[in-house]
Coordinates of C-alpha atoms and ligand atoms in Angstrom, one line a residue:
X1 CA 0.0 0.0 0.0
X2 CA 1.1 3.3 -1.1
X3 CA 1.1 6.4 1.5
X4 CA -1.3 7.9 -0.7
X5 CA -3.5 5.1 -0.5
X6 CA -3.4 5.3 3.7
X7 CA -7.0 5.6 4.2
X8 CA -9.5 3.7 6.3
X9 CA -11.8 3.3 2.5
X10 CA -9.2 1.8 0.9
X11 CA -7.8 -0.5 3.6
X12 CA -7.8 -3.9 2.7
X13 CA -6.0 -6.8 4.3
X14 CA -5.9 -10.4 2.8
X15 CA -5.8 -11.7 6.5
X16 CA -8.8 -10.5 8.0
X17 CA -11.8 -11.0 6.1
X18 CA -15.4 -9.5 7.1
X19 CA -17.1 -12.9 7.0
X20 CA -19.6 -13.6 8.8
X21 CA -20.6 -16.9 11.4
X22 CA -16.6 -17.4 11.7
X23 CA -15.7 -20.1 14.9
X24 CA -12.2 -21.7 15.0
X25 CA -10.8 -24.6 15.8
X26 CA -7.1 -26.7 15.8
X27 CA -4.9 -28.2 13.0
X28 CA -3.1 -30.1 15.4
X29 CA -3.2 -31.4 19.4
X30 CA -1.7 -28.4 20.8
X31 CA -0.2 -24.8 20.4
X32 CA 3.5 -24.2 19.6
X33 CA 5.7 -21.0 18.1
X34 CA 7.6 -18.4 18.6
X35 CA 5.6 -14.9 17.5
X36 CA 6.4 -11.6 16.5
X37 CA 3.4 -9.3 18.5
X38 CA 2.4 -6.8 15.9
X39 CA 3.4 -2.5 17.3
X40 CA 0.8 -1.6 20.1
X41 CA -2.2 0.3 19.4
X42 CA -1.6 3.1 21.7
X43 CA 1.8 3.9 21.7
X44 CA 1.4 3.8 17.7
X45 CA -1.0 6.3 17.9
X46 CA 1.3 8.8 19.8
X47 CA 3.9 8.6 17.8
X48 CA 1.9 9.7 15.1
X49 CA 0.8 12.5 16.9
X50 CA 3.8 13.4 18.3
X51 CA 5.9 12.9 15.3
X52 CA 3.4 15.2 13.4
X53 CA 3.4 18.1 16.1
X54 CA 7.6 18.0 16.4
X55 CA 9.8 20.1 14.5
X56 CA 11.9 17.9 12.2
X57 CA 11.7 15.0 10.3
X58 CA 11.2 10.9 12.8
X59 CA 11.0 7.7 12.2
X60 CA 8.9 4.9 13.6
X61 CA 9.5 1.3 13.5
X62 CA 6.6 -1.7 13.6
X63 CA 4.0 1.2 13.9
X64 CA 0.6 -1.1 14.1
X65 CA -0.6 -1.0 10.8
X66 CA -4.9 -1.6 11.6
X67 CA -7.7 0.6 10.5
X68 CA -7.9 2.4 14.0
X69 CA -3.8 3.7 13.3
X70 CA -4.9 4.6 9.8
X71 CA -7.5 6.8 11.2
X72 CA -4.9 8.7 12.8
X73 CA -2.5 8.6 10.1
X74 CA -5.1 10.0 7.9
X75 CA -6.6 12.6 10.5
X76 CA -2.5 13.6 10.9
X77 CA -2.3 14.4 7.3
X78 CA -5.7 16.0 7.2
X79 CA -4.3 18.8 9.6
X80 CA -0.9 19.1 7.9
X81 CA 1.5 16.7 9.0
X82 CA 3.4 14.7 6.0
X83 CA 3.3 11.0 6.3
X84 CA 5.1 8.4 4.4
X85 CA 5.6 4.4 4.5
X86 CA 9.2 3.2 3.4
X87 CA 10.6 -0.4 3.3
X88 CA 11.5 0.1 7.5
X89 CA 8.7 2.4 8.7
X90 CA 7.1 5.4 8.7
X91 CA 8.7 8.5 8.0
X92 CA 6.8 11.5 10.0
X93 CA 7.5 15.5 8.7
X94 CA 6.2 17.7 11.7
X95 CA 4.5 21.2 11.8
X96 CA 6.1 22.3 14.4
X97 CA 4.4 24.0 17.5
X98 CA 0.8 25.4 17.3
X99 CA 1.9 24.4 13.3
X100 CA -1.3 22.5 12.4
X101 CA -3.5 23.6 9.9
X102 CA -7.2 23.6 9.6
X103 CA -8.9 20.7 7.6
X104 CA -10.9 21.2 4.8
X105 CA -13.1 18.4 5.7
X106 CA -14.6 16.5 8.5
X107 CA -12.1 14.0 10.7
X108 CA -13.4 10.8 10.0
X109 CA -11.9 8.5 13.4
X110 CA -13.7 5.6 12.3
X111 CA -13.8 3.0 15.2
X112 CA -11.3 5.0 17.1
X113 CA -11.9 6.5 20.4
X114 CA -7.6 7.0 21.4
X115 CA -8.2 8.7 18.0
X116 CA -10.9 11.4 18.7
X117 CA -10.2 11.8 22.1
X118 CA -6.3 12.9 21.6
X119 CA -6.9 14.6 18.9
X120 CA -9.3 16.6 20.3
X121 CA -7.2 17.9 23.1
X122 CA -4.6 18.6 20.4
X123 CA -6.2 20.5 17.9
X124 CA -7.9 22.7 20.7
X125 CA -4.9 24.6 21.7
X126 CA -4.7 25.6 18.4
X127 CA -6.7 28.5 16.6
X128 CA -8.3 26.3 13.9
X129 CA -11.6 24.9 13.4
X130 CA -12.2 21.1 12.8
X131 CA -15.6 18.4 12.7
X132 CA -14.9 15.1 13.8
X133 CA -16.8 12.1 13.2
X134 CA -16.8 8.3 13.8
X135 CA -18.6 4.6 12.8
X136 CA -21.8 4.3 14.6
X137 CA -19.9 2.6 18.3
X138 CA -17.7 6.0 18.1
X139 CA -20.5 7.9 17.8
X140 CA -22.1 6.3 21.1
X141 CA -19.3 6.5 22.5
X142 CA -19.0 9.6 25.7
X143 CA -17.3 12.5 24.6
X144 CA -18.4 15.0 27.3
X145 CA -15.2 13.8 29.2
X146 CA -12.8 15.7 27.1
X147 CA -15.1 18.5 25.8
X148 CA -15.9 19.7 29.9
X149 CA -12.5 20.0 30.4
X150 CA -11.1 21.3 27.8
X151 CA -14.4 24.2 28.4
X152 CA -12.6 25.2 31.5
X153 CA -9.8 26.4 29.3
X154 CA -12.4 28.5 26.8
X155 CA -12.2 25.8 23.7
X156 CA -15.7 26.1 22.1
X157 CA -16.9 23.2 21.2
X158 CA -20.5 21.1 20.2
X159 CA -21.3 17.6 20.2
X160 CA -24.6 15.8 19.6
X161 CA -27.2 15.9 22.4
X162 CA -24.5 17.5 24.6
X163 CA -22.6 14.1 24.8
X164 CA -21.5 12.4 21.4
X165 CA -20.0 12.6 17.9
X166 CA -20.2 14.4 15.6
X167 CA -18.5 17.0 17.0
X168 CA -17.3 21.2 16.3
X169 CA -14.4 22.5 18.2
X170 CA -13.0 25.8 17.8
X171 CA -9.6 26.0 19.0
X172 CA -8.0 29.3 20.0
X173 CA -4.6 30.7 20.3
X174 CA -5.4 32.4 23.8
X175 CA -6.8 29.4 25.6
X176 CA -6.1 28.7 29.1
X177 CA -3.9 26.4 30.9
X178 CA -6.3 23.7 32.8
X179 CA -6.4 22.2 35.7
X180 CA -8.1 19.0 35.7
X181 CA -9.2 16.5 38.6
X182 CA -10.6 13.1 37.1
X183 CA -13.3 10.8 38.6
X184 CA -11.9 8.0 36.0
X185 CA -8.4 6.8 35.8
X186 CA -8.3 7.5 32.2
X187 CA -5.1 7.5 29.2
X188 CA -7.6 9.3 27.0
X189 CA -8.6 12.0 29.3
X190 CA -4.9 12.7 30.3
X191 CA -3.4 12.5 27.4
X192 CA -5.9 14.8 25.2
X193 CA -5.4 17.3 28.3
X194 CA -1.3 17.0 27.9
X195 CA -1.4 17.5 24.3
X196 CA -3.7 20.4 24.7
X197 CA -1.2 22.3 27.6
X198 CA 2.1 21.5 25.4
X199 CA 0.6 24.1 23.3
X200 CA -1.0 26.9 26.0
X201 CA 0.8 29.0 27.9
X202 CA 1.0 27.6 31.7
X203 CA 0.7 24.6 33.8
X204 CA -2.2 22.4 32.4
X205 CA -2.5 19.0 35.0
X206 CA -4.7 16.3 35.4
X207 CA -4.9 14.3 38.7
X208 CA -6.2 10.5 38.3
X209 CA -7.2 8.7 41.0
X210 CA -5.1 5.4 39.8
X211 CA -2.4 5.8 37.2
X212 CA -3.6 5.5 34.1
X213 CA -1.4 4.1 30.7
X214 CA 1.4 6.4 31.0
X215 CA 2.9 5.5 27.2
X216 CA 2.0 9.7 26.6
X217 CA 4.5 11.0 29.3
X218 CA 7.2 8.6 28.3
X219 CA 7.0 9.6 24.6
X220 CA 6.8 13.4 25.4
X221 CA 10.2 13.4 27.0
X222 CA 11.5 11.4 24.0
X223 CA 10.7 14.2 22.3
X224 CA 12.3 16.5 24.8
X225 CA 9.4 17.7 26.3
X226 CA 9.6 18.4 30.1
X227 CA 6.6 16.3 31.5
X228 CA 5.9 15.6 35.5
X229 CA 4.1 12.6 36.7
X230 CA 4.1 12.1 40.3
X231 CA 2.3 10.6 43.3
X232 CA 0.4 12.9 45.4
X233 CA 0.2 12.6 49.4
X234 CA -3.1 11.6 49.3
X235 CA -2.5 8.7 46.8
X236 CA -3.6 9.6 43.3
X237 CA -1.6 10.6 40.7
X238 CA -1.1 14.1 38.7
X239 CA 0.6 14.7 35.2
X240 CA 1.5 18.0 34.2
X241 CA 3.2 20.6 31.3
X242 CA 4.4 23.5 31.1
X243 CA 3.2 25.2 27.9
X244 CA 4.5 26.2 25.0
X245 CA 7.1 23.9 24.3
X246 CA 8.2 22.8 20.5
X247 CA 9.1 18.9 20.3
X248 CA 12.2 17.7 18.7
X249 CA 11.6 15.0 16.1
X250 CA 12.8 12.0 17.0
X251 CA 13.0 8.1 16.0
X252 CA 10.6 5.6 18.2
X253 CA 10.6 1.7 17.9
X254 CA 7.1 0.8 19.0
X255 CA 6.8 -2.6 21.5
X256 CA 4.6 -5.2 20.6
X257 CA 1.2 -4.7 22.1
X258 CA 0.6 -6.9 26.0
X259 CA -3.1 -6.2 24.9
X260 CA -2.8 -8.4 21.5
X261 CA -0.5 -10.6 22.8
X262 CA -2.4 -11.6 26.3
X263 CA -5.2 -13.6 23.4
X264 CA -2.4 -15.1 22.4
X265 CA -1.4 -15.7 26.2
X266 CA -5.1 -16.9 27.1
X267 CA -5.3 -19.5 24.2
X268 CA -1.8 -21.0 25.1
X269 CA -3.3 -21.4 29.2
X270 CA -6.5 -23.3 27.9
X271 CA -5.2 -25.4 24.9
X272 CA -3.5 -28.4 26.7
X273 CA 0.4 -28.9 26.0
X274 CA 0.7 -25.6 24.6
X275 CA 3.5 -23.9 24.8
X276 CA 3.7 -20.5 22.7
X277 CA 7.3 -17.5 23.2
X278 CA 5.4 -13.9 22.2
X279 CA 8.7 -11.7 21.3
X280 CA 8.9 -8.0 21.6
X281 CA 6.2 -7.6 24.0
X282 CA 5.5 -4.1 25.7
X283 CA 5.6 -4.7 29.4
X284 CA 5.1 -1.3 30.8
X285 CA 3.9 -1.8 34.0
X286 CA 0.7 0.4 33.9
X287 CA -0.3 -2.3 31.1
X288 CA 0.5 -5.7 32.9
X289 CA -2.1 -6.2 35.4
X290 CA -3.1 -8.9 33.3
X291 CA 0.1 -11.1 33.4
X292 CA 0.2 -10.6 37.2
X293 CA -3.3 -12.0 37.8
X294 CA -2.6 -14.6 35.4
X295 CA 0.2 -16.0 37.4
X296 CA -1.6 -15.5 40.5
X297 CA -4.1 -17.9 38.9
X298 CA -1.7 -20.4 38.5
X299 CA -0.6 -19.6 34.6
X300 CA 3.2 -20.7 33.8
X301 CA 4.2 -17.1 32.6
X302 CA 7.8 -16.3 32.2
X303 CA 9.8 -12.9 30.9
X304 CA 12.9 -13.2 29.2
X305 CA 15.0 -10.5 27.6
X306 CA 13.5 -7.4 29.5
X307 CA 15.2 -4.8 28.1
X308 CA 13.8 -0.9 28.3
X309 CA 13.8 1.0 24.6
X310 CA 12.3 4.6 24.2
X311 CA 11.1 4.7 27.8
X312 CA 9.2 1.6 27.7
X313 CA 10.1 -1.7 29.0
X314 CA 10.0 -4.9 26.5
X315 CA 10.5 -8.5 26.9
X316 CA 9.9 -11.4 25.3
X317 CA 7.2 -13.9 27.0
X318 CA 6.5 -17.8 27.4
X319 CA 3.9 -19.0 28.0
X320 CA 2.6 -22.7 28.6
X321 CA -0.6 -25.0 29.6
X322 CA -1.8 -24.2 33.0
X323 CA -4.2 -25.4 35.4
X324 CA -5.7 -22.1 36.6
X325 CA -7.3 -21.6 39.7
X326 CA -9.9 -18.6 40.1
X327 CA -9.2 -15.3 41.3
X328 CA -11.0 -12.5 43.4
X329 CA -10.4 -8.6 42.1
X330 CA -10.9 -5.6 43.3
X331 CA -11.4 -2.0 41.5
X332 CA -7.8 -0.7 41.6
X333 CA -6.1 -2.8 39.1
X334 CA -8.6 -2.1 36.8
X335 CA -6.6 0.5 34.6
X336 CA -3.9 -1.6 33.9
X337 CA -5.9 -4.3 32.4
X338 CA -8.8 -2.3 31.4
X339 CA -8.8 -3.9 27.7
X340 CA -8.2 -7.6 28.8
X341 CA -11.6 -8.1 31.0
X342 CA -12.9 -10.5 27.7
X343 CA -10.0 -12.3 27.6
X344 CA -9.3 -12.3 31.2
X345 CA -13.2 -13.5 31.7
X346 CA -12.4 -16.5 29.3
X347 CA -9.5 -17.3 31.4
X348 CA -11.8 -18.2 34.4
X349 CA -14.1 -19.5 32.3
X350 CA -11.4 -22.9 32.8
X351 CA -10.6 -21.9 36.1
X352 CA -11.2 -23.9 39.4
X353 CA -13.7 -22.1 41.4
X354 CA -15.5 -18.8 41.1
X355 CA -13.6 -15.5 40.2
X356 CA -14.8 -12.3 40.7
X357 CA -14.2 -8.8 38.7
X358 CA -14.9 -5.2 40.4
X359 CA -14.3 -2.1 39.1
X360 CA -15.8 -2.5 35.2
X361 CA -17.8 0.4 35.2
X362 CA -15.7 1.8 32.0
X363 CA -16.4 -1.8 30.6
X364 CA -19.9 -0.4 29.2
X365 CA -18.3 2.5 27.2
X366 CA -16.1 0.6 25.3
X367 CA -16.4 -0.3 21.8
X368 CA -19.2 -2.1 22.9
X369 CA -20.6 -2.2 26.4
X370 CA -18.1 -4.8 27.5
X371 CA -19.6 -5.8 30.7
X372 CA -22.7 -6.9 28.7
X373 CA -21.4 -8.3 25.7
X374 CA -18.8 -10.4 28.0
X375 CA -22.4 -11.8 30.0
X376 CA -24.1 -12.6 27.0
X377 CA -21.3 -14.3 25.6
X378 CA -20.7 -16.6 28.3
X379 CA -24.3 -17.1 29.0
X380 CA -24.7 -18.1 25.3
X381 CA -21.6 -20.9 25.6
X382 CA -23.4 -22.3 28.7
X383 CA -21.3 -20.9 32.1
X384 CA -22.4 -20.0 35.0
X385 CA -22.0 -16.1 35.1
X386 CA -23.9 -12.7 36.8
X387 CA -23.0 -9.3 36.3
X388 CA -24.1 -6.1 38.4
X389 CA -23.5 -2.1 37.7
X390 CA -19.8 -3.0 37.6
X391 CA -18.8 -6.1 38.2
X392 CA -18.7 -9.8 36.8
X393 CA -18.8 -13.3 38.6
X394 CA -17.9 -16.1 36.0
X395 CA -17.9 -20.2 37.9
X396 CA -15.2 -21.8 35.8
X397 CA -14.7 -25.5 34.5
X398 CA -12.1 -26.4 36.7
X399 CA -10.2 -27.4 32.8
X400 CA -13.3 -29.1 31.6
X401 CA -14.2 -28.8 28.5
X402 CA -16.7 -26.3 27.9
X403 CA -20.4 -26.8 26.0
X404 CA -20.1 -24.3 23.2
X405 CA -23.1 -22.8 21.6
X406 CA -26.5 -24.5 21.5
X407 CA -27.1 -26.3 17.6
X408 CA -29.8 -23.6 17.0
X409 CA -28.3 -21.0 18.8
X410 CA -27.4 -17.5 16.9
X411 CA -23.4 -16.7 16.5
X412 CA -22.1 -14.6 19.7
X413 CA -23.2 -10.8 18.9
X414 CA -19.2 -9.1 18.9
X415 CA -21.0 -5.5 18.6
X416 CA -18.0 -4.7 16.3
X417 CA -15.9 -4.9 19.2
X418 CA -12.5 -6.4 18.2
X419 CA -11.4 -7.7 22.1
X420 CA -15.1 -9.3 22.5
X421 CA -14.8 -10.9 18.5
X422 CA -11.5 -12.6 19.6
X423 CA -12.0 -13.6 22.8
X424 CA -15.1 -15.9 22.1
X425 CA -13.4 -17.0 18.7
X426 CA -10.6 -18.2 20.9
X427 CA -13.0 -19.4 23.9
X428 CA -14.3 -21.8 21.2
X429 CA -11.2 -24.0 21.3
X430 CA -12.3 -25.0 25.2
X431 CA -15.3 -25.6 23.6
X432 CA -17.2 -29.2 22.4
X433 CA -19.4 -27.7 19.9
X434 CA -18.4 -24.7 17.9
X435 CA -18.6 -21.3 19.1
X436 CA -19.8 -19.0 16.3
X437 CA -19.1 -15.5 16.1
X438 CA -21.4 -12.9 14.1
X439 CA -18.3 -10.5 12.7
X440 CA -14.6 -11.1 12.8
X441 CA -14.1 -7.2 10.5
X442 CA -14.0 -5.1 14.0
X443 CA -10.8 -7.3 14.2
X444 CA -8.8 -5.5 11.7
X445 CA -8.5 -3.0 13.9
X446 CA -6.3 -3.7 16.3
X447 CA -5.0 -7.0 15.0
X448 CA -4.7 -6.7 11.7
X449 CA -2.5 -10.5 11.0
X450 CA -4.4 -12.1 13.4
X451 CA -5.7 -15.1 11.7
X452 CA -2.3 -15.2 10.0
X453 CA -0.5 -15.6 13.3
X454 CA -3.3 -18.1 14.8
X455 CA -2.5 -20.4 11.9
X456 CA 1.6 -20.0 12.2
X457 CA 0.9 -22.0 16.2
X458 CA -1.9 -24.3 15.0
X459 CA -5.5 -22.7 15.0
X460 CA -7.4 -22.2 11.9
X461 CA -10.9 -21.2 10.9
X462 CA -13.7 -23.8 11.1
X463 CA -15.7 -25.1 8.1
Ligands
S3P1 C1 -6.2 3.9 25.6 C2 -6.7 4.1 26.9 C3 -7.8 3.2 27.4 C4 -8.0 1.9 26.6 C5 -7.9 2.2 25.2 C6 -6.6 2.8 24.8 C7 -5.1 4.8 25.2 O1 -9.0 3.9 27.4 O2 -9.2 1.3 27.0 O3 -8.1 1.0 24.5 O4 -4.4 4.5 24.2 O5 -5.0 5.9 25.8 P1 -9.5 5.0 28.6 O6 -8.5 6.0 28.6 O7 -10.8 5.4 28.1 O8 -9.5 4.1 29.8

């Protein structure tokens, strides 16, 4: 694909097709390999950013190329910034600060809420106009979240009923610095509020009350910003900036992403004498919870090579067949695992004895209300499960094999939501009879070779 071509209309990629009623199941006993993990979603999406505010000319290496970075590529270029793909990356010419130019049509962020919600804090702080836009979960998506905020520092903006896409922002060159307190432990939220306060004059901060993905203050001192991110006495956390300050282009290598690789990770724990090494794997800790319960579970999870590069720690991971045994959480880990609940909820699905989840409140305004999607899922394979307001109670097998769906029962409804379309996929290999999925597009999203990686360690699509 030429850079030219970058666009979400004319993405097409041989290895994830938009059939429909798609299950899988094994071409042999067992899992086995040794996997590259395709760039992670939200650090790629940063460095685009980043790369097209800076002053200069940067290079990023094994930037995830799925339709939700393609939205930002193309929203990038909309407002200025010149993109190109070469033979070893991308190659990313800045505008330099408060640089970016107004589009002459509406942002289109597709499926992609990192997307919208950076962008929007970025493109406020300078004195341009812009409409953005998304697919129809985008556009259910809350918005409010950035667009208070940001009010607080005189941006002008309009969404739908108050609350969703599409959107008007005005952006002005005499905004306010903000000061922000957060009810959510949010990466969104910060970072739209950061990339809004490089470019105003001031201290902009946001306080969290648990520490949110941190990948946007790591980059930012990659490209010589000056960034603070501490602890407060009374426990939560605050990022700040000091505005204006230009970034100095720079070259990122982006990590594998823990969020595609911990499918990967599931399927090896439930598919008996499986053993599966994920290389180049992103192990910040604010992204980990998920390996941590895992091994508290029981799961045969090891790190080699841990090595740190731009800022972020990397490793590579093995993983093999596990007896798991349930496990009981509460609220505070949910931000560094807040994309694994499905996976994490198949996981105990095989487990021995009940495990609880608390704290999925942000669960329902995910691609897809998660928390619901996860329930109906399960209850439509035949476990045990209840939800409430924010939490989920799954009674696993204990490594039994699993039903599957009923003969006459519909495919599982994925919503368009990548994480819930391959976690059941991959729940079906537990499974006796088939388990059916409505939609595997939403997966070209985030993972754009996934089927071609399933079938590299033994799993392929079922008749
Ligand atoms: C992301 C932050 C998280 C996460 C999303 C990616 C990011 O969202 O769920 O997939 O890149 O900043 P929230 O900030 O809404 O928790």
């Amino acid at each position: 694909m030429s850079v030219s071509d970058i666009s979400n209309d004319n993405f097409t990629d041989n290895n994830v097709s938009g059939n429909v009623y798609c299950h899988l199941q094994l071409s042999r006993d067992y899992l086995q390999g040794q996997l590259p993990i395709p760039g992670d979603k939200s650090i790629s999406h940063r460095a685009i950013m980043l790369a097209g505010i800076a002053h200069g000319v940067s290079h990023v290496e094994n930037l995830l190329t799925s339709e939700d970075i393609f939205s930002t590529i193309t929203a990038m270029q909309q407002l200025g910034a010149t993109i190109t793909e070469s033979a070893n990356g991308f190659t990313i010419r800045g505008c330099g600060a408060l640089g970016l130019t107004a589009p002459d049509n509406v942002i289109d962020m597709g499926n992609s809420g990192t997307s919208v919600r950076l962008l929007m804090g970025l493109v406020a702080a300078h004195p341009i106009e812009a409409f953005f836009t998304g697919d129809e979960s985008l556009r259910k998506r809350p918005m409010a979240r950035i667009t208070t905020p940001l009010a607080k520092g005189g941006v002008q903006t309009k969404l739908r009923e108050d609350r969703y896409l599409p959107l008007h922002l005005k952006g002005g060159a005499d905004n306010l610095p903000i000061q922000h307190e957060s009810k959510v432990a949010s990466a969104q939220i910060k970072s739209a509020l950061l990339l809004y306060g490089l470019n105003v004059n001031g201290r902009t901060s946001v306080i969290e009350p648990t520490l949110s993905r941190n990948h946007t203050e790591i980059m930012l001192q990659s490209f010589g910003a000056e960034v603070s991110a501490v602890q407060l006495a009374d426990g939560r956390f605050e990022s700040a900036v000091q505005g204006v300050q230009e970034l100095r282009a720079t070259d990122i290598h982006v990590p594998g992403d823990i969020s595609s690789a911990a499918f990967l990770i599931v399927a090896a724990l439930i598919v008996p004498d499986s053993v599966l090494t994920l290389s180049h794997v992103g192990l910040n800790p604010t992204r980990t919870g998920l390996l941590e319960v895992l091994q508290k579970m029981g799961a045969s999870i090891e790190i080699k090579h841990q090595r740190v590069m731009g800022g972020e720690q990397v490793g590579d991971i093995i993983v093999k067949h596990s007896a798991l045994q349930a496990i009981d959480l509460g609220a505070e880990i949910a931000p560094r695992m807040i994309d694994e609940y499905p996976i994490l909820a198949v996981a105990a699905s095989f487990a021995k004895g009940v495990s609880v989840m608390r704290g999925l409140g942000e669960l329902k305004v995910k691609e897809s209300n998660r928390l619901q999607a996860i329930y109906d899922g399960l209850q439509a394979v035949g476990m045990a499960c209840k939800i409430g307001d924010d939490w989920l109670e799954v009674t696993g097998s204990n490594g039994k094999t699993l039903r599957g769906l009923d003969k006459n029962a519909p495919a599982i409804k994925t919503h368009h939501d990548h994480r819930i379309a391959m976690s059941f996929l991959l729940m079906g290999l537990g499974c006796k009879a088939p388990v059916y999925i409505d939609d595997t597009a939403s997966i070209a999203t985030s993972f754009p070779n996934f089927f071609e990686l399933l079938a590299q360690i033994g799993i392929v699509t079922g008749e």
